[in-house]
Amino acid sequence: MPIPFTQHPYILKIAITIPVHRLFDYLPPDGFDPDKIKPGMRVEVPFGKGKKIGFLMATVKTCDSSIKLKQAVAILDSDSLLSSKELTLLTWAAGYYHHPVGEVVATAFPAGLRQGKPAALPVHQHYHLTAEGRTEIGDNFKRAPAQQVMLRLFQESDRTWSEAALAERFKRYRTPLKQLLAKKMIQAESSVSGFSSDSIPAQAILRQPALSANPAQQQAIADVCASLNRFNVFVLAGVTGSGKTEVYLQIIQQVLERDRQVLILLPEINLTPQLEQRFKQRFNTEIALSHSKLSDSERQFAWLKMQQGRCTILLGTRSALFTPLSKPGLIILDEEHDGSFKQQEGFRFSARDVAIMRAKLLEIPIVLGSATPALETLYNIKKKRFRLLELPERAGSALPPVLHLLDIRNKPLQEGLAQPLLEQMTQTLAKGEQVLLFLNRRGFAPVLICHGCGWVARCRRCETNLVVHSSEQVLRCHHCSQENALPKACPGCQTGNLIPLGLGTERVEQALKALFPENRVIRLDRDSTQRKGALEYYLNEIQQNRADIILGTQMLAKGHHFPNVTLVGLIDVDSGLFSTDFHGPEKLAQLIVQVAGRAGRADKPGTVLLQTRRPEHPLLTALIRHGYWRFAEMALLERKQAALPPFSYQALIRAQAINKQAPQLFLQAASRLAQSLAKQPLSILGPVPAPMVKRAGVFRFQLLLQSPKRASLHALLKQLMPALEELKAGKKVRWSLDIDPMDLS
DNA sequence: AGCACGCCGACT
DNA sequence: GTCGGCGTGCTC
């Protein structure tokens, strides 16, 4: 029953997980001391027809709305799950990304807690004998042999048994256990998993002594540790093999010595195991993990342990960013430049940017690691907002790889491979060393064309060609799930021969097997590693030197160490040179450097060959002759001249619908609105079709808003968003706003 | 997001 | 005459 608010002094401001920007007001439930209701608790509330779990953001004394408020049903937590700083961060993020608060706050919670499950760590039950059980002879168990055996185990071992330990001994332990408990032969005691928070861990922090750091590493460690109790953004710039991880480890050590927690974010799940391994070897403490391959309960477990301070290190991906920390001390975000840190749907946040804001609010340092920092990071270093820590040397005696452009114009190619590359491969293989080839296109061939009539296999739902996959004998669309059997004859003219056009990893793999019959080829792409454990298996095979040629896509570029690889070939670098997105050159350069970084570890210098038809391209020559940093300077200058980010700020409105006109009509209306609301210079580009206009049967258009001032862009968006929600044309499309868009496609 | 209300086509 | 299509609007 609604109650006039005047009878209650407190009003609860609650975030509900629905796509609405405002908070909802409720009266406190009966029987709750208003002083014990704190922001950061979960609240069950009546909402519309049913009930929902909401998140208490604030309590206020007055209410500006005159409507009669409903009363909350129950407070679900006895303590706040999120601190006030964590709530501030979420509120800030909702504002900055112009995304509904309820949905933003929901991303901070694991699924179980969102649904209102109790925020308690699993309790481990241990069982031990009672006095009665100790003296029981067993006469009462004639018809219960299972109980008798279990009781005897307790009597003979005379110790406590956990359920897990009992499960190992008995196929069906539950029933006899229950019976013995009922007969009061044994009793249970419970303990919460994880470290006890009130006892300072007695063990040493280190399990293994730190490695000796070289001068650059020492400097980096000292610089970060000199500001452990205040906000600072450090950029740890080191090429692959420069010993970044050791720097992280030694900084973390000092944070742990101060009894503070560390949050470490990585771009990809694949990278967590190897880092976890290093951490486990070094530190005498549990490492909490959080990424999407874990089950909900595993993630909730990690979340609660960090929230309660029972664990000190959290290793996770983007989604782990909002995990509450009871005693935060440091944030590390590795491979800072990586695009995976930007969420690409729903709440489109940049984990890097939000992590920086989080560190600022918490007054702790954040370390961004990368061998190839993003251009905006470089810009922030120049502006003295971030501090650069360089690790110029390769740790140990490893030499940096040498990059060469291989001009393939007018050169005969064997399935994309030029003679000089093949020769180098032969030499490398002869020495018993490994070759790594990179081609960012999976499948056999990207196009299937009819030699008779020119028919091309197109996707029916997208504006794209179907890709030939030879091993499965299918044509597949890489943008929707569409899949057809590989036709035997041309569907256009019923005759002619169908020719696969262009190169994919499958095709190159076939060619390599024919060209190097003595050598073992391993192909690493999304298709070959789909089976669970396949990637790990192949990586191990490579590690054990049971592969000679490794051929793969993107996934090769990230993190994995291939110590015996001394030759890297990038088969087709040109397709990356002509990107429609202004981030293209930056992404390509990062990719080249990352792939090149797989070569020449240990004491064997590596060679990198880039096959190109544009050997004079300024991007490539700058990168090859002067390295990433000089390239980045150039690219940044180009951005400045074109007034592109980071010299301006962007927001992209995307709209899509089955009807081709609807998105354009909506965006035209949006454009007019933006025009009329803008008080400061604002450039509006579009509406333009997205690079792939039709995808999975849906037409996609976009409108780009760009301003030289971040504040004025956001001031405009604050007015524009509610106006867009009013637009009738917006009801006929699915639209979304992307702040600081990463790919304009 | 859900869920109800509401106004127009093919069915017992 | 109704059952149900999904367009529109609201949720403290």
Short mmCIF file of N, CA and C in Angstrom, two decimals, chain A residues 36-100:
data_model
loop_
_atom_site.label_atom_id
_atom_site.label_comp_id
_atom_site.label_asym_id
_atom_site.label_seq_id
_atom_site.Cartn_x
_atom_site.Cartn_y
_atom_site.Cartn_z
N LYS A 36 20.49 1.50 10.03
CA LYS A 36 21.27 0.33 9.60
C LYS A 36 21.15 0.09 8.10
N ILE A 37 20.36 0.92 7.45
CA ILE A 37 20.21 0.78 6.01
C ILE A 37 21.25 1.68 5.33
N LYS A 38 22.20 1.05 4.65
CA LYS A 38 23.30 1.84 4.07
C LYS A 38 23.42 1.64 2.57
N PRO A 39 23.82 2.69 1.87
CA PRO A 39 24.04 2.55 0.43
C PRO A 39 25.01 1.40 0.15
N GLY A 40 24.77 0.72 -0.95
CA GLY A 40 25.60 -0.43 -1.28
C GLY A 40 24.95 -1.74 -0.86
N MET A 41 23.78 -1.65 -0.24
CA MET A 41 23.04 -2.87 0.09
C MET A 41 22.05 -3.18 -1.02
N ARG A 42 21.65 -4.44 -1.09
CA ARG A 42 20.62 -4.81 -2.05
C ARG A 42 19.26 -4.77 -1.37
N VAL A 43 18.27 -4.37 -2.12
CA VAL A 43 16.94 -4.20 -1.56
C VAL A 43 15.94 -4.89 -2.48
N GLU A 44 15.03 -5.63 -1.89
CA GLU A 44 13.95 -6.20 -2.69
C GLU A 44 12.79 -5.22 -2.68
N VAL A 45 12.33 -4.89 -3.88
CA VAL A 45 11.28 -3.88 -3.96
C VAL A 45 10.14 -4.33 -4.89
N PRO A 46 8.92 -3.85 -4.61
CA PRO A 46 7.84 -4.08 -5.57
C PRO A 46 8.08 -3.17 -6.76
N PHE A 47 7.93 -3.72 -7.95
CA PHE A 47 8.20 -2.92 -9.15
C PHE A 47 7.22 -3.31 -10.23
N GLY A 48 6.42 -2.36 -10.63
CA GLY A 48 5.39 -2.66 -11.60
C GLY A 48 4.50 -3.76 -11.07
N LYS A 49 4.38 -4.81 -11.84
CA LYS A 49 3.51 -5.91 -11.42
C LYS A 49 4.19 -6.81 -10.38
N GLY A 50 5.50 -6.96 -10.51
CA GLY A 50 6.17 -7.94 -9.65
C GLY A 50 7.17 -7.33 -8.67
N LYS A 51 8.19 -8.08 -8.40
CA LYS A 51 9.24 -7.63 -7.50
C LYS A 51 10.58 -7.67 -8.21
N LYS A 52 11.48 -6.82 -7.76
CA LYS A 52 12.81 -6.81 -8.35
C LYS A 52 13.86 -6.61 -7.27
N ILE A 53 15.09 -6.99 -7.61
CA ILE A 53 16.20 -6.71 -6.71
C ILE A 53 16.82 -5.38 -7.16
N GLY A 54 16.89 -4.44 -6.25
CA GLY A 54 17.48 -3.14 -6.58
C GLY A 54 18.72 -2.90 -5.74
N PHE A 55 19.43 -1.85 -6.09
CA PHE A 55 20.66 -1.53 -5.36
C PHE A 55 20.52 -0.15 -4.74
N LEU A 56 20.70 -0.08 -3.44
CA LEU A 56 20.54 1.19 -2.73
C LEU A 56 21.74 2.09 -3.03
N MET A 57 21.48 3.22 -3.66
CA MET A 57 22.55 4.14 -4.04
C MET A 57 22.72 5.24 -3.00
N ALA A 58 21.62 5.64 -2.37
CA ALA A 58 21.69 6.73 -1.39
C ALA A 58 20.41 6.72 -0.57
N THR A 59 20.47 7.34 0.60
CA THR A 59 19.24 7.59 1.35
C THR A 59 19.12 9.10 1.49
N VAL A 60 17.93 9.60 1.35
CA VAL A 60 17.72 11.04 1.49
C VAL A 60 16.57 11.29 2.45
N LYS A 61 16.51 12.52 2.97
CA LYS A 61 15.48 12.83 3.96
C LYS A 61 14.20 13.33 3.31
N THR A 62 14.35 13.97 2.15
CA THR A 62 13.17 14.52 1.51
C THR A 62 13.01 13.91 0.14
N CYS A 63 11.86 14.15 -0.40
CA CYS A 63 11.57 13.58 -1.71
C CYS A 63 11.04 14.68 -2.60
N ASP A 64 11.59 14.81 -3.77
CA ASP A 64 11.16 15.90 -4.64
C ASP A 64 9.90 15.54 -5.42
N SER A 65 9.63 14.27 -5.57
CA SER A 65 8.43 13.91 -6.30
C SER A 65 7.24 13.90 -5.35
N SER A 66 6.10 14.19 -5.88
CA SER A 66 4.93 14.26 -5.01
C SER A 66 4.14 12.96 -5.05
N ILE A 67 4.60 12.02 -5.88
CA ILE A 67 3.85 10.77 -5.98
C ILE A 67 3.99 9.95 -4.69
N LYS A 68 3.02 9.13 -4.48
CA LYS A 68 3.07 8.28 -3.30
C LYS A 68 4.06 7.15 -3.54
N LEU A 69 4.89 6.94 -2.57
CA LEU A 69 5.95 5.95 -2.75
C LEU A 69 5.52 4.59 -2.25
N LYS A 70 6.07 3.57 -2.91
CA LYS A 70 5.88 2.22 -2.41
C LYS A 70 6.95 1.93 -1.36
N GLN A 71 6.69 0.90 -0.62
CA GLN A 71 7.61 0.53 0.44
C GLN A 71 8.46 -0.66 -0.01
N ALA A 72 9.75 -0.61 0.29
CA ALA A 72 10.62 -1.75 -0.05
C ALA A 72 10.16 -2.97 0.74
N VAL A 73 10.38 -4.14 0.18
CA VAL A 73 9.96 -5.38 0.84
C VAL A 73 10.97 -5.78 1.91
N ALA A 74 12.25 -5.78 1.54
CA ALA A 74 13.28 -6.24 2.47
C ALA A 74 14.64 -5.72 2.09
N ILE A 75 15.45 -5.57 3.10
CA ILE A 75 16.87 -5.27 2.87
C ILE A 75 17.57 -6.62 2.86
N LEU A 76 18.33 -6.90 1.81
CA LEU A 76 18.88 -8.25 1.66
C LEU A 76 20.25 -8.43 2.30
N ASP A 77 20.91 -7.33 2.61
CA ASP A 77 22.25 -7.45 3.18
C ASP A 77 22.34 -6.78 4.54
N SER A 78 23.16 -7.35 5.39
CA SER A 78 23.33 -6.74 6.71
C SER A 78 24.43 -5.69 6.67
N ASP A 79 25.20 -5.69 5.60
CA ASP A 79 26.26 -4.70 5.43
C ASP A 79 26.33 -4.28 3.96
N SER A 80 26.93 -3.13 3.72
CA SER A 80 27.09 -2.69 2.33
C SER A 80 27.97 -3.66 1.58
N LEU A 81 27.59 -3.96 0.34
CA LEU A 81 28.45 -4.79 -0.49
C LEU A 81 29.43 -3.93 -1.28
N LEU A 82 29.05 -2.68 -1.49
CA LEU A 82 29.92 -1.76 -2.22
C LEU A 82 30.21 -0.56 -1.34
N SER A 83 31.44 -0.09 -1.36
CA SER A 83 31.81 1.08 -0.58
C SER A 83 31.28 2.33 -1.26
N SER A 84 31.34 3.44 -0.55
CA SER A 84 30.82 4.68 -1.14
C SER A 84 31.64 5.08 -2.36
N LYS A 85 32.94 4.76 -2.35
CA LYS A 85 33.75 5.11 -3.52
C LYS A 85 33.39 4.24 -4.72
N GLU A 86 33.04 3.01 -4.44
CA GLU A 86 32.62 2.13 -5.53
C GLU A 86 31.30 2.61 -6.12
N LEU A 87 30.41 3.07 -5.24
CA LEU A 87 29.15 3.62 -5.73
C LEU A 87 29.38 4.90 -6.52
N THR A 88 30.31 5.71 -6.04
CA THR A 88 30.64 6.94 -6.77
C THR A 88 31.16 6.61 -8.16
N LEU A 89 32.01 5.60 -8.23
CA LEU A 89 32.56 5.19 -9.52
C LEU A 89 31.46 4.76 -10.49
N LEU A 90 30.53 3.96 -9.97
CA LEU A 90 29.45 3.47 -10.82
C LEU A 90 28.55 4.61 -11.28
N THR A 91 28.27 5.53 -10.38
CA THR A 91 27.45 6.68 -10.74
C THR A 91 28.17 7.53 -11.79
N TRP A 92 29.47 7.70 -11.57
CA TRP A 92 30.25 8.46 -12.54
C TRP A 92 30.21 7.78 -13.91
N ALA A 93 30.42 6.46 -13.92
CA ALA A 93 30.46 5.72 -15.19
C ALA A 93 29.12 5.80 -15.91
N ALA A 94 28.03 5.72 -15.14
CA ALA A 94 26.70 5.82 -15.75
C ALA A 94 26.54 7.18 -16.42
N GLY A 95 27.04 8.21 -15.75
CA GLY A 95 26.96 9.56 -16.30
C GLY A 95 27.85 9.73 -17.52
N TYR A 96 29.08 9.26 -17.40
CA TYR A 96 30.05 9.47 -18.47
C TYR A 96 29.63 8.73 -19.74
N TYR A 97 29.14 7.50 -19.58
CA TYR A 97 28.75 6.72 -20.75
C TYR A 97 27.27 6.89 -21.09
N HIS A 98 26.58 7.75 -20.35
CA HIS A 98 25.17 8.02 -20.59
C HIS A 98 24.39 6.71 -20.69
N HIS A 99 24.67 5.85 -19.73
CA HIS A 99 24.03 4.53 -19.73
C HIS A 99 23.19 4.41 -18.46
N PRO A 100 22.04 3.72 -18.56
CA PRO A 100 21.17 3.59 -17.38
C PRO A 100 21.91 3.08 -16.14
#
